[in-house]
XYZ file of C-alpha atoms in Angstrom:
495
model
C 52.460 32.081 98.602
C 55.046 29.255 98.316
C 55.727 27.248 101.426
C 59.377 28.325 101.603
C 58.341 31.998 101.451
C 55.839 31.441 104.266
C 58.557 29.786 106.322
C 60.923 32.708 105.760
C 58.203 35.182 106.787
C 57.496 33.196 109.944
C 61.199 33.151 110.774
C 61.294 36.951 110.549
C 58.216 37.430 112.760
C 58.635 39.008 116.226
C 57.419 35.807 117.895
C 60.158 33.780 116.220
C 62.836 36.310 117.091
C 61.753 36.511 120.721
C 61.964 32.776 121.420
C 64.651 32.159 124.057
C 66.748 29.869 121.864
C 67.023 32.227 118.897
C 69.456 34.763 120.425
C 72.530 34.565 122.649
C 71.883 34.134 126.343
C 73.478 37.464 127.263
C 71.249 39.313 124.786
C 68.134 37.680 126.158
C 69.210 38.580 129.708
C 69.813 42.248 128.859
C 66.473 42.394 127.035
C 64.821 41.476 130.337
C 66.330 44.469 132.144
C 64.018 47.380 132.933
C 61.963 47.102 136.148
C 64.903 47.995 138.397
C 65.734 51.039 136.279
C 62.179 52.324 136.758
C 62.377 51.711 140.514
C 65.834 53.342 140.653
C 64.309 56.681 139.618
C 63.113 56.941 143.210
C 66.782 56.995 144.261
C 67.694 60.035 142.168
C 64.641 62.231 142.689
C 64.727 65.931 143.701
C 64.638 64.946 147.369
C 68.016 63.316 146.889
C 69.300 66.494 145.244
C 68.258 68.639 148.214
C 69.562 66.234 150.876
C 72.869 65.513 149.128
C 73.635 69.133 148.224
C 72.820 70.249 151.773
C 75.074 67.549 153.222
C 78.025 68.369 150.955
C 77.697 72.140 151.277
C 77.433 72.129 155.078
C 79.603 69.186 156.144
C 81.828 68.435 153.171
C 82.650 64.765 152.709
C 81.569 63.752 156.244
C 78.444 61.784 155.226
C 79.705 59.983 152.113
C 79.442 56.756 154.103
C 75.693 57.275 154.537
C 75.136 57.192 150.770
C 77.360 54.142 150.283
C 75.641 52.236 153.091
C 72.161 53.288 151.964
C 72.856 52.203 148.391
C 74.093 48.788 149.553
C 70.910 48.429 151.580
C 68.860 49.444 148.559
C 70.338 46.693 146.365
C 69.283 44.037 148.876
C 65.868 45.548 149.518
C 64.890 46.104 145.886
C 65.917 42.583 144.908
C 63.811 41.174 147.744
C 60.799 43.127 146.527
C 61.275 41.994 142.924
C 61.742 38.399 144.043
C 58.490 38.467 145.978
C 56.563 39.612 142.904
C 58.227 37.154 140.524
C 57.890 34.052 142.703
C 54.415 34.598 144.153
C 52.768 36.576 141.362
C 51.486 39.120 143.907
C 52.711 42.552 144.937
C 53.854 43.479 148.427
C 50.697 45.587 149.079
C 48.529 42.655 147.943
C 50.251 40.309 150.388
C 49.907 42.804 153.242
C 46.247 43.424 152.376
C 45.476 39.696 152.311
C 46.993 39.181 155.782
C 45.536 42.204 157.554
C 42.109 42.880 159.034
C 39.909 45.551 157.515
C 40.805 48.334 159.983
C 44.484 47.430 159.949
C 44.539 47.440 156.165
C 43.054 50.943 156.066
C 45.514 52.238 158.690
C 48.424 50.707 156.789
C 47.156 52.266 153.569
C 46.874 55.670 155.267
C 50.528 55.719 156.354
C 51.619 54.459 152.926
C 49.582 57.216 151.251
C 51.096 59.882 153.527
C 54.565 58.669 152.544
C 53.581 58.609 148.862
C 52.186 62.144 149.161
C 55.437 63.359 150.744
C 57.294 61.740 147.860
C 55.105 63.426 145.277
C 55.506 66.847 146.880
C 59.291 66.514 146.695
C 59.227 65.429 143.063
C 56.864 68.159 141.832
C 58.784 70.789 143.805
C 62.045 69.705 142.222
C 60.649 69.882 138.695
C 59.094 73.278 139.351
C 62.379 74.636 140.716
C 64.206 73.371 137.626
C 61.740 75.081 135.265
C 62.141 78.285 137.258
C 65.939 78.119 137.023
C 65.980 77.288 133.304
C 63.154 79.441 131.959
C 61.987 81.702 134.804
C 58.631 79.898 135.035
C 56.758 80.753 138.283
C 56.843 77.875 140.750
C 53.087 77.180 140.753
C 52.943 77.185 136.960
C 56.032 74.969 136.908
C 54.277 72.511 139.201
C 51.295 72.391 136.830
C 53.601 71.769 133.855
C 55.382 68.952 135.692
C 52.009 67.407 136.539
C 50.830 67.572 132.928
C 54.008 66.016 131.541
C 53.851 63.244 134.126
C 50.279 62.525 133.016
C 51.564 62.025 129.491
C 54.126 59.506 130.730
C 51.498 57.715 132.792
C 49.159 57.476 129.795
C 51.825 55.359 128.077
C 52.028 53.030 131.072
C 48.257 52.971 131.501
C 47.889 51.714 127.918
C 49.762 48.577 129.069
C 52.899 49.544 127.204
C 55.205 48.781 130.096
C 58.250 48.248 127.901
C 57.727 51.637 126.213
C 57.270 53.246 129.637
C 60.528 51.626 130.781
C 62.412 52.974 127.762
C 61.106 56.498 128.422
C 62.098 56.357 132.098
C 65.532 54.918 131.245
C 66.042 57.789 128.792
C 65.247 60.299 131.534
C 67.579 58.413 133.874
C 70.387 58.862 131.349
C 69.716 62.610 131.291
C 69.730 62.674 135.103
C 73.039 60.822 135.262
C 74.680 63.137 132.742
C 73.288 66.245 134.441
C 74.620 65.368 137.884
C 77.851 63.590 136.923
C 79.093 66.317 134.563
C 79.962 68.734 137.374
C 82.188 66.215 139.171
C 84.563 65.949 136.219
C 85.268 69.695 136.194
C 85.352 70.289 139.957
C 88.368 69.835 142.228
C 87.271 66.870 144.312
C 89.575 66.033 147.233
C 89.590 62.271 146.775
C 91.563 61.626 149.975
C 88.941 63.527 151.997
C 86.208 61.683 150.120
C 87.806 58.358 151.079
C 87.984 59.541 154.697
C 84.240 60.198 154.447
C 83.691 56.448 154.142
C 84.400 56.123 157.895
C 81.019 56.135 159.717
C 80.690 59.038 162.174
C 78.523 62.051 163.041
C 79.277 65.592 164.176
C 76.362 66.597 166.358
C 72.603 66.133 166.184
C 72.097 68.072 162.928
C 74.217 65.542 161.051
C 72.007 62.723 162.394
C 68.942 64.571 161.133
C 70.589 65.087 157.761
C 71.720 61.444 157.586
C 68.126 60.337 158.184
C 67.030 62.655 155.398
C 69.636 61.155 153.058
C 68.588 57.633 154.029
C 64.933 58.457 153.435
C 65.828 59.922 150.065
C 67.830 56.841 149.081
C 65.839 53.869 150.422
C 62.307 54.942 149.517
C 59.180 53.084 150.715
C 57.156 53.603 147.549
C 59.962 52.046 145.468
C 59.838 48.977 147.727
C 56.084 48.605 147.176
C 56.361 49.292 143.452
C 59.203 46.985 142.455
C 57.212 43.849 143.292
C 54.562 44.999 140.800
C 57.047 46.083 138.130
C 58.904 42.753 138.140
C 55.719 40.657 138.304
C 53.957 42.505 135.488
C 57.041 42.705 133.283
C 58.063 39.053 133.337
C 54.842 37.153 133.848
C 52.910 39.073 131.200
C 55.512 39.331 128.465
C 56.655 35.711 128.734
C 53.367 34.075 129.740
C 52.985 32.312 126.378
C 56.394 30.654 126.809
C 56.150 29.805 130.497
C 55.397 26.115 129.903
C 57.657 25.757 126.841
C 61.004 27.129 127.960
C 63.234 27.171 131.001
C 64.789 30.476 129.866
C 68.322 29.127 129.957
C 69.087 29.906 126.325
C 68.345 26.383 125.156
C 65.929 25.479 122.399
C 62.261 25.656 123.208
C 61.030 22.463 124.768
C 57.963 20.680 123.511
C 54.798 21.340 125.466
C 53.982 18.863 128.176
C 51.368 16.387 127.133
C 49.441 16.982 130.330
C 49.670 20.801 130.210
C 46.245 22.453 130.457
C 45.026 24.239 127.365
C 43.402 27.644 127.740
C 39.969 27.959 126.258
C 40.878 31.224 124.562
C 44.236 30.053 123.206
C 44.599 30.580 119.431
C 44.685 27.478 117.269
C 47.536 27.233 114.791
C 46.626 26.418 111.247
C 49.348 23.779 110.993
C 48.633 22.210 114.380
C 47.735 18.521 114.192
C 44.160 17.666 115.062
C 44.066 15.080 117.829
C 42.097 11.973 117.089
C 38.991 11.265 119.119
C 39.554 8.582 121.704
C 37.039 6.153 123.022
C 36.175 6.455 126.670
C 38.298 4.183 128.812
C 37.534 2.854 132.228
C 39.212 4.794 134.975
C 42.481 3.318 136.123
C 43.728 3.357 139.661
C 46.399 6.028 140.132
C 49.957 4.777 140.422
C 51.236 5.320 143.949
C 54.346 7.501 144.184
C 57.693 5.902 144.851
C 58.431 5.674 148.513
C 61.932 7.092 148.130
C 60.845 10.191 146.154
C 61.199 13.263 148.424
C 58.323 15.706 148.614
C 59.426 19.026 147.109
C 58.757 22.209 149.049
C 55.795 24.304 147.923
C 56.577 26.590 145.010
C 53.817 29.098 144.172
C 55.100 29.745 140.668
C 51.729 30.182 138.903
C 52.583 27.739 136.142
C 56.217 28.679 135.577
C 58.914 26.057 136.048
C 61.406 26.416 138.866
C 64.215 26.578 136.290
C 62.543 29.545 134.662
C 62.115 31.310 137.986
C 65.780 30.749 138.843
C 66.670 32.302 135.491
C 64.374 35.278 136.081
C 65.846 35.865 139.530
C 69.413 35.784 138.202
C 68.547 38.352 135.557
C 66.640 40.438 138.109
C 69.632 40.465 140.445
C 71.817 41.822 137.650
C 69.118 44.350 136.720
C 68.978 45.636 140.307
C 72.769 45.827 140.739
C 73.358 47.728 137.484
C 70.464 50.169 138.023
C 71.257 50.955 141.653
C 75.009 51.232 141.148
C 74.212 53.912 138.567
C 71.788 55.633 140.954
C 74.323 55.428 143.785
C 77.020 56.969 141.605
C 74.701 59.881 140.805
C 73.944 60.463 144.496
C 77.596 60.366 145.513
C 78.461 62.696 142.626
C 75.973 65.277 143.918
C 77.534 65.215 147.380
C 81.081 65.401 145.981
C 80.118 68.325 143.756
C 78.671 70.230 146.703
C 81.598 69.375 148.987
C 84.213 70.455 146.445
C 82.547 73.540 144.924
C 79.883 74.783 147.369
C 81.497 74.364 150.808
C 81.282 77.627 152.742
C 79.414 79.474 149.981
C 76.434 81.505 151.204
C 72.979 80.369 150.100
C 73.916 76.807 149.185
C 71.360 75.407 151.632
C 68.779 75.869 148.854
C 68.699 74.406 145.338
C 68.482 77.857 143.655
C 71.420 79.001 145.780
C 73.377 75.872 144.854
C 72.562 76.491 141.183
C 73.892 80.054 141.439
C 77.016 78.835 143.211
C 77.641 76.177 140.563
C 77.178 78.802 137.866
C 79.691 81.070 139.571
C 82.254 78.350 140.336
C 81.976 76.052 137.311
C 80.341 78.178 134.631
C 76.852 78.550 133.133
C 77.151 75.413 130.975
C 77.601 73.096 133.974
C 74.845 74.941 135.860
C 72.457 74.491 132.928
C 73.290 70.798 132.653
C 72.651 70.482 136.396
C 69.235 72.147 136.050
C 68.309 69.913 133.094
C 69.184 66.869 135.202
C 67.015 68.221 138.016
C 64.105 68.714 135.601
C 64.427 65.165 134.227
C 64.562 63.908 137.811
C 61.316 65.678 138.721
C 59.462 64.526 135.602
C 60.513 60.885 135.861
C 60.168 60.501 139.615
C 56.721 62.068 139.888
C 55.446 59.672 137.200
C 56.921 56.658 138.980
C 55.583 57.926 142.323
C 52.035 58.196 140.993
C 52.354 54.687 139.560
C 53.485 53.417 142.975
C 50.521 55.092 144.692
C 48.097 53.282 142.420
C 49.798 49.926 143.176
C 49.525 50.632 146.929
C 45.840 51.544 146.748
C 44.928 48.575 144.575
C 46.750 46.096 146.794
C 45.579 47.378 150.182
C 42.089 48.740 149.528
C 41.358 46.579 146.465
C 40.193 49.710 144.679
C 41.284 50.503 141.160
C 41.341 54.276 140.630
C 42.238 55.614 137.159
C 45.875 56.581 137.399
C 45.294 59.943 135.704
C 42.580 60.841 138.227
C 44.965 59.900 140.987
C 47.679 62.054 139.412
C 45.346 65.073 139.463
C 44.417 64.580 143.138
C 47.977 64.014 144.368
C 49.190 67.085 142.502
C 47.096 69.392 144.712
C 49.236 69.218 147.933
C 52.392 70.038 145.974
C 50.742 73.046 144.337
C 49.550 74.248 147.750
C 53.112 74.060 149.126
C 54.345 76.033 146.123
C 51.523 78.574 146.384
C 51.808 79.436 150.098
C 55.484 80.320 149.840
C 57.088 77.557 151.917
C 60.816 77.300 151.209
C 60.925 74.536 148.551
C 64.341 73.151 149.486
C 63.465 72.892 153.189
C 60.172 71.198 152.245
C 62.184 68.709 150.158
C 64.483 67.837 153.067
C 61.577 67.436 155.527
C 59.730 65.197 153.052
C 62.746 62.887 152.987
C 62.720 62.701 156.800
C 59.084 61.590 156.621
C 60.025 58.960 154.045
C 62.694 57.627 156.390
C 60.066 57.111 159.086
C 57.905 55.153 156.631
C 60.653 52.724 155.565
C 60.153 50.122 158.370
C 56.451 49.768 157.482
C 57.483 48.532 154.053
C 60.616 46.639 155.069
C 59.348 44.495 157.946
C 56.504 42.822 155.975
C 58.797 42.350 152.976
C 61.517 40.516 154.923
C 58.951 38.380 156.740
C 57.322 37.368 153.457
C 60.506 36.575 151.529
C 61.711 34.430 154.455
C 58.432 32.473 154.606
C 59.140 29.005 153.197
C 55.448 28.112 153.021
C 54.935 31.070 150.692
C 58.207 31.157 148.740
C 59.083 27.447 148.621
C 62.695 26.822 147.643
C 63.067 30.534 146.865
C 62.701 31.579 150.508
C 65.605 33.573 151.942
C 68.371 31.495 153.439
C 69.575 32.218 156.946
C 72.571 34.460 156.018
C 70.322 36.649 153.862
C 67.710 36.836 156.604
C 70.331 37.886 159.172
C 71.623 40.662 156.914
C 68.099 41.794 156.029
C 66.951 42.003 159.639
C 70.164 43.841 160.544
C 69.319 46.429 157.896
C 65.822 46.793 159.335
C 67.220 47.207 162.871
C 69.669 49.912 161.746
C 66.948 51.876 159.980
C 64.527 51.598 162.901
C 67.185 52.756 165.386
C 68.080 55.730 163.206
C 64.412 56.662 162.953
C 63.954 56.503 166.747
C 66.872 58.930 167.151
C 65.434 61.093 164.378
C 62.011 61.332 166.043
C 63.630 62.202 169.376
C 65.741 64.965 167.825
C 62.786 66.367 165.905
C 60.369 66.357 168.875
C 62.854 67.812 171.334
C 64.286 70.299 168.853
C 67.817 69.116 169.566
C 68.509 68.586 165.890
C 67.869 72.242 165.162
C 69.380 73.713 168.294
C 72.665 71.815 168.092
């Protein structure tokens, strides 16, 4: 083959196209989106549907402010989790496991597993309800179908095709968004009342209980654990070969450093020059550093340059904002739909009742679209939840369990709930309350780690960020204390 033909073929190769200097900067940045969209599935799962519909149907626009505040919190929290994984190369569960004694690590894993199990129950229940509404499938059989489909999605991820897995989840997210946003455009939303709902307030203990449920459904512990793994695996695997050659700022690829270590298993290019053998030289005394050179703070960047990490964090921030703004819009749309079309309608405290009310008020087409969105929500979220559970177990117990085996085991509690006849919608709302209680166990270690300068180097949180982050933690903990009191004393039900 002529040399010019070989050069043209090399220029068309995926490796040549993927080099950071060969495409516009904005294109390269968008191509790095994905991890936050996978994590954002946790924010639009069936638990959100139950909590948001219940809130809108019973209290109208009163708790709109809860969703807005929770979504703002989620943007900060998810970015912190992604930053931890990108900068340190370790997940949040791995950091917690490395800093905790054996008994403490097991106890921490147990509470994280209980939260993950509550999440999985909500997601399987939601998918089963959707199949029942669309096709009349019995709930238990619907739960089995949801479990089987989620196994298929997890097989793609388990084959180390993270980008393909991301595309599949993003496709389901698009279906979810369309399914839940469509009803808002044909319903008579009172936008002045919705704006008044941005003023923080409660109306009795039941609204506090419901607000905690909405918060637990929006800021989800397993998404906090998972995002550190998603961002770490996505960026430091896909771009590992370029880590020492590019600063990811859109400039041309830099030449390799002369002193960069060479991996023993690195492929040798056919056109690479062969270095000449050098005679052994006597060791020279090292040159002392200049006295005026400041000592840089530690930066555990596992071989990546600080410029590259800054670039990754900028892209990750945009990824998180775009994904969670979309998820927040879906959540608010569900509440607005219920407040405008389901207020005062009998039976709207359950998802099937809400589906019937939507069908009666807005027509069968909108009701079907709503049910399709619910089904996509259950399928996507249960897959992401099982993935998160495997990250938690690996990081805390240092045990790698096949993700499909884990999917089979965690499916059992959801099938039991469906089989014994517990009201599915009420089980969804209670599962979100349990998630709200588990949030501080994920948040407190995360904020401590991202503010640790010895661990994060120059990427440690600055004081304003730390103040905001700890304020968020304090608000969530206080709400959970009130929630536990209301639940134990029964005031939330009696009021």
